[in-house]
Amino acid sequence: MFQRIANEIWVCRRPFKTLGVDISGQMTIVRLKDGRLWLHSPVELDDEICAELDLLGPVAYAIAPNSFHHLFLGTVFERYPKAVLYGTRNLFEKRRDLPSLQFLDDLGPFPWGEDIRQVRMRGNSIMDEVVFYHKLSRTLILTDLFFNIHHHDHWPLKLFGKLMGSSGQLSSSRLFRLMIRDKKKFQQSVTTVLRWEIDQILVTHNENLLEGDVKGQLIEAFNSIGFARHRRGG
Ligand SMILES: [Fe+2]
């Protein structure tokens, strides 16, 4: 069920409906240098998924990377009570059922810092997404910062893509743009992300893996919402 993306990084894709449309969702799994597992945006864990996880190593951390992707943290807690759960600021109100939740930003240090870097996309306190970079595979891990909606022969997805401003390419919605209240802070976060050497990008919904000129695609995506002053190839 897991798809290996590169050395020490896998994804697990599951159906996921929003606004009545199956846009699929995925959990990213990184095996850290110490052999333990780091789960990003967990899907609902069942026996089959847990069996695959257990083959890879012990689950140590589970990350809710923004205000929305926290739904299945509870199943990690149930299955792996020793795992440490992390969530962004808004979740401390929403998820009082998870008293051991740890605060996630980018001011660290975090115990996975040797393997994974992170930047909090400041200036948008509603979504409050933290993006991650797996150093070994040079993979950028995004959640809802950008969508990459394909399969436009399927009309509900086509409609969803239009709504999210993504028609077959990495991009974001008008709504997301409106949520960026502090453009200067957001730009600082963008600049940090664009310093990373990126070979591939994982996004959480629909077409999940971007390869090829991913830096160019990323710059175009930031430009499309009015950020990133870089030019392709520049
Ligand atoms: Fe999402």
Tab-separated table of C-alpha atoms and ligand atoms in Angstrom:
chain	number	residue	atom	x	y	z
A	1	MET	CA	0.000	0.000	0.000
A	2	PHE	CA	2.885	2.394	0.690
A	3	GLN	CA	4.645	4.014	-2.261
A	4	ARG	CA	8.401	4.488	-1.870
A	5	ILE	CA	9.339	7.959	-3.102
A	6	ALA	CA	13.095	7.872	-2.498
A	7	ASN	CA	15.543	6.691	0.141
A	8	GLU	CA	13.841	6.600	3.528
A	9	ILE	CA	10.619	8.312	2.440
A	10	TRP	CA	7.236	6.757	1.575
A	11	VAL	CA	3.645	7.894	1.111
A	12	CYS	CA	0.367	6.189	1.969
A	13	ARG	CA	-2.568	7.411	-0.104
A	14	ARG	CA	-6.195	7.043	0.917
A	15	PRO	CA	-9.517	8.316	-0.419
A	16	PHE	CA	-10.395	11.649	1.143
A	17	LYS	CA	-13.541	13.642	0.447
A	18	THR	CA	-13.973	17.352	0.781
A	19	LEU	CA	-17.027	19.267	-0.502
A	20	GLY	CA	-18.271	15.872	-1.651
A	21	VAL	CA	-15.296	15.320	-3.988
A	22	ASP	CA	-12.699	12.598	-3.500
A	23	ILE	CA	-9.443	14.571	-3.746
A	24	SER	CA	-7.499	11.771	-1.976
A	25	GLY	CA	-5.200	12.396	0.928
A	26	GLN	CA	-1.835	11.064	1.877
A	27	MET	CA	0.421	10.529	4.824
A	28	THR	CA	4.148	10.938	4.287
A	29	ILE	CA	6.439	8.638	6.230
A	30	VAL	CA	10.117	9.417	6.812
A	31	ARG	CA	12.504	6.997	8.490
A	32	LEU	CA	14.955	9.063	10.480
A	33	LYS	CA	18.636	8.213	10.843
A	34	ASP	CA	17.942	6.629	14.220
A	35	GLY	CA	15.511	4.180	12.553
A	36	ARG	CA	12.357	5.708	14.002
A	37	LEU	CA	9.410	6.941	11.933
A	38	TRP	CA	8.100	10.466	11.444
A	39	LEU	CA	4.513	10.675	10.150
A	40	HIS	CA	3.286	13.783	8.343
A	41	SER	CA	-0.466	14.416	8.067
A	42	PRO	CA	-1.571	10.963	9.274
A	43	VAL	CA	-4.384	9.143	7.521
A	44	GLU	CA	-6.727	6.954	9.551
A	45	LEU	CA	-4.534	4.121	10.761
A	46	ASP	CA	-5.956	0.626	10.340
A	47	ASP	CA	-4.435	-2.833	10.821
A	48	GLU	CA	-3.053	-2.960	7.290
A	49	ILE	CA	-1.329	0.429	7.506
A	50	CYS	CA	0.028	-0.322	10.972
A	51	ALA	CA	1.487	-3.626	9.726
A	52	GLU	CA	3.385	-1.738	7.015
A	53	LEU	CA	4.535	0.911	9.443
A	54	ASP	CA	5.750	-1.734	11.870
A	55	LEU	CA	7.888	-3.280	9.126
A	56	LEU	CA	9.608	0.076	8.602
A	57	GLY	CA	10.280	0.906	12.240
A	58	PRO	CA	8.793	2.272	15.452
A	59	VAL	CA	6.507	5.308	15.109
A	60	ALA	CA	8.069	8.170	17.066
A	61	TYR	CA	6.385	11.373	15.868
A	62	ALA	CA	3.137	12.403	14.175
A	63	ILE	CA	2.718	15.841	12.671
A	64	ALA	CA	-0.457	17.859	12.049
A	65	PRO	CA	1.153	20.383	9.693
A	66	ASN	CA	-1.600	23.020	9.584
A	67	SER	CA	-4.941	23.962	11.111
A	68	PHE	CA	-6.862	21.426	9.011
A	69	HIS	CA	-4.849	18.203	8.838
A	70	HIS	CA	-5.350	16.891	12.339
A	71	LEU	CA	-8.352	14.584	11.902
A	72	PHE	CA	-6.524	11.294	12.404
A	73	LEU	CA	-3.966	12.246	15.030
A	74	GLY	CA	-6.186	10.443	17.502
A	75	THR	CA	-5.758	7.138	15.696
A	76	VAL	CA	-1.979	7.518	15.982
A	77	PHE	CA	-2.384	8.137	19.691
A	78	GLU	CA	-4.551	5.020	20.041
A	79	ARG	CA	-2.254	2.757	18.051
A	80	TYR	CA	1.089	4.203	19.147
A	81	PRO	CA	0.636	5.799	22.576
A	82	LYS	CA	4.366	6.421	22.919
A	83	ALA	CA	4.482	8.547	19.740
A	84	VAL	CA	4.794	12.289	20.321
A	85	LEU	CA	2.152	14.362	18.526
A	86	TYR	CA	2.826	17.849	17.181
A	87	GLY	CA	0.356	20.475	15.994
A	88	THR	CA	0.189	24.146	15.082
A	89	ARG	CA	-1.151	26.810	17.430
A	90	ASN	CA	-4.832	26.697	16.369
A	91	LEU	CA	-5.041	23.007	17.191
A	92	PHE	CA	-4.548	23.516	20.894
A	93	GLU	CA	-8.115	24.870	21.029
A	94	LYS	CA	-9.536	22.355	18.543
A	95	ARG	CA	-7.920	19.218	19.926
A	96	ARG	CA	-8.273	19.368	23.681
A	97	ASP	CA	-8.753	15.591	23.505
A	98	LEU	CA	-4.996	15.347	22.828
A	99	PRO	CA	-3.497	16.742	26.027
A	100	SER	CA	0.037	15.701	25.107
A	101	LEU	CA	0.062	17.700	21.855
A	102	GLN	CA	3.384	19.527	21.359
A	103	PHE	CA	3.695	22.919	19.724
A	104	LEU	CA	4.874	22.931	16.123
A	105	ASP	CA	6.539	25.933	14.499
A	106	ASP	CA	10.025	26.377	13.082
A	107	LEU	CA	11.858	27.738	16.087
A	108	GLY	CA	12.936	24.310	17.341
A	109	PRO	CA	15.115	22.554	17.946
A	110	PHE	CA	12.971	19.581	17.020
A	111	PRO	CA	14.147	15.996	17.528
A	112	TRP	CA	14.046	15.273	13.758
A	113	GLY	CA	16.179	18.341	12.923
A	114	GLU	CA	19.136	16.331	11.623
A	115	ASP	CA	16.939	14.765	8.930
A	116	ILE	CA	14.195	17.305	8.251
A	117	ARG	CA	14.107	21.099	8.023
A	118	GLN	CA	10.944	23.133	8.372
A	119	VAL	CA	9.528	26.604	7.779
A	120	ARG	CA	6.323	28.017	9.176
A	121	MET	CA	4.532	29.981	6.452
A	122	ARG	CA	4.037	33.109	8.537
A	123	GLY	CA	1.447	35.753	7.733
A	124	ASN	CA	-1.473	33.352	7.304
A	125	SER	CA	-2.688	32.568	10.794
A	126	ILE	CA	-5.833	30.785	9.573
A	127	MET	CA	-4.059	27.958	7.779
A	128	ASP	CA	-0.771	28.333	9.664
A	129	GLU	CA	1.050	25.675	7.651
A	130	VAL	CA	4.523	24.384	8.422
A	131	VAL	CA	6.301	23.014	5.347
A	132	PHE	CA	9.052	20.415	5.570
A	133	TYR	CA	12.166	19.433	3.662
A	134	HIS	CA	13.623	15.931	3.856
A	135	LYS	CA	17.341	16.498	3.436
A	136	LEU	CA	18.393	13.032	2.296
A	137	SER	CA	15.948	12.855	-0.633
A	138	ARG	CA	15.729	16.642	-1.182
A	139	THR	CA	11.944	16.388	-0.988
A	140	LEU	CA	9.682	19.327	-0.167
A	141	ILE	CA	6.578	18.200	1.746
A	142	LEU	CA	3.527	20.465	1.393
A	143	THR	CA	0.021	20.051	2.725
A	144	ASP	CA	-2.549	22.655	1.607
A	145	LEU	CA	-0.149	25.445	0.696
A	146	PHE	CA	-0.541	24.444	-2.942
A	147	PHE	CA	-2.825	22.049	-4.764
A	148	ASN	CA	-1.974	20.030	-7.850
A	149	ILE	CA	-5.343	18.983	-9.250
A	150	HIS	CA	-5.345	16.832	-12.396
A	151	HIS	CA	-7.803	14.308	-13.893
A	152	HIS	CA	-10.005	16.965	-15.393
A	153	ASP	CA	-12.039	14.367	-17.249
A	154	HIS	CA	-13.685	13.832	-13.853
A	155	TRP	CA	-16.002	16.846	-13.573
A	156	PRO	CA	-16.200	17.085	-9.751
A	157	LEU	CA	-12.396	17.250	-9.642
A	158	LYS	CA	-12.379	19.774	-12.455
A	159	LEU	CA	-14.764	21.946	-10.460
A	160	PHE	CA	-12.707	21.517	-7.316
A	161	GLY	CA	-9.544	22.418	-9.264
A	162	LYS	CA	-11.175	25.627	-10.488
A	163	LEU	CA	-12.232	26.477	-6.973
A	164	MET	CA	-8.705	25.914	-5.663
A	165	GLY	CA	-7.112	27.788	-8.569
A	166	SER	CA	-5.335	24.623	-9.705
A	167	SER	CA	-5.925	23.433	-13.245
A	168	GLY	CA	-3.256	20.845	-13.869
A	169	GLN	CA	-0.472	22.732	-12.190
A	170	LEU	CA	0.834	23.592	-8.751
A	171	SER	CA	-1.105	26.606	-7.534
A	172	SER	CA	-3.293	28.034	-4.848
A	173	SER	CA	-6.719	29.555	-4.422
A	174	ARG	CA	-7.938	33.120	-4.292
A	175	LEU	CA	-9.170	32.311	-0.787
A	176	PHE	CA	-5.651	31.344	0.290
A	177	ARG	CA	-4.316	34.646	-1.070
A	178	LEU	CA	-6.929	36.530	0.918
A	179	MET	CA	-5.879	34.702	4.069
A	180	ILE	CA	-2.324	36.100	3.847
A	181	ARG	CA	-2.580	39.097	6.114
A	182	ASP	CA	1.112	39.856	6.628
A	183	LYS	CA	2.716	39.740	3.192
A	184	LYS	CA	6.178	40.675	4.439
A	185	LYS	CA	6.306	37.771	6.859
A	186	PHE	CA	4.948	35.386	4.243
A	187	GLN	CA	7.581	36.558	1.758
A	188	GLN	CA	10.324	35.848	4.304
A	189	SER	CA	9.066	32.278	4.633
A	190	VAL	CA	8.904	31.923	0.830
A	191	THR	CA	12.504	33.111	0.512
A	192	THR	CA	13.665	30.487	3.011
A	193	VAL	CA	11.837	27.678	1.196
A	194	LEU	CA	13.308	28.708	-2.160
A	195	ARG	CA	16.845	28.427	-0.764
A	196	TRP	CA	16.469	24.660	-0.479
A	197	GLU	CA	17.758	22.370	-3.225
A	198	ILE	CA	14.559	20.535	-4.154
A	199	ASP	CA	14.432	17.435	-6.371
A	200	GLN	CA	10.753	16.571	-5.849
A	201	ILE	CA	7.648	17.920	-4.200
A	202	LEU	CA	4.945	16.018	-2.348
A	203	VAL	CA	1.514	17.599	-2.051
A	204	THR	CA	-1.205	16.059	0.041
A	205	HIS	CA	-4.155	15.988	-2.366
A	206	ASN	CA	-4.821	14.522	-5.822
A	207	GLU	CA	-1.603	14.313	-7.914
A	208	ASN	CA	0.761	13.880	-5.043
A	209	LEU	CA	4.255	13.819	-6.527
A	210	LEU	CA	5.904	16.468	-8.680
A	211	GLU	CA	9.187	15.731	-10.416
A	212	GLY	CA	11.271	17.400	-13.137
A	213	ASP	CA	11.712	21.166	-12.932
A	214	VAL	CA	10.082	21.338	-9.541
A	215	LYS	CA	11.892	24.488	-8.446
A	216	GLY	CA	10.525	26.243	-11.527
A	217	GLN	CA	7.023	24.979	-10.780
A	218	LEU	CA	7.336	26.144	-7.197
A	219	ILE	CA	8.486	29.621	-8.229
A	220	GLU	CA	5.594	29.864	-10.709
A	221	ALA	CA	3.191	28.850	-7.961
A	222	PHE	CA	4.497	31.466	-5.542
A	223	ASN	CA	4.482	34.062	-8.324
A	224	SER	CA	0.853	33.220	-9.095
A	225	ILE	CA	-0.148	34.371	-5.616
A	226	GLY	CA	2.076	37.443	-5.779
A	227	PHE	CA	5.231	36.202	-4.065
A	228	ALA	CA	8.695	35.003	-4.995
A	229	ARG	CA	10.488	37.623	-6.975
A	230	HIS	CA	12.721	34.993	-8.558
A	231	ARG	CA	12.489	34.154	-12.230
A	232	ARG	CA	12.654	30.639	-13.662
A	233	GLY	CA	16.286	29.677	-14.082
A	234	GLY	CA	17.317	32.828	-12.220
B	1	FE	FE	-5.998	19.499	2.840
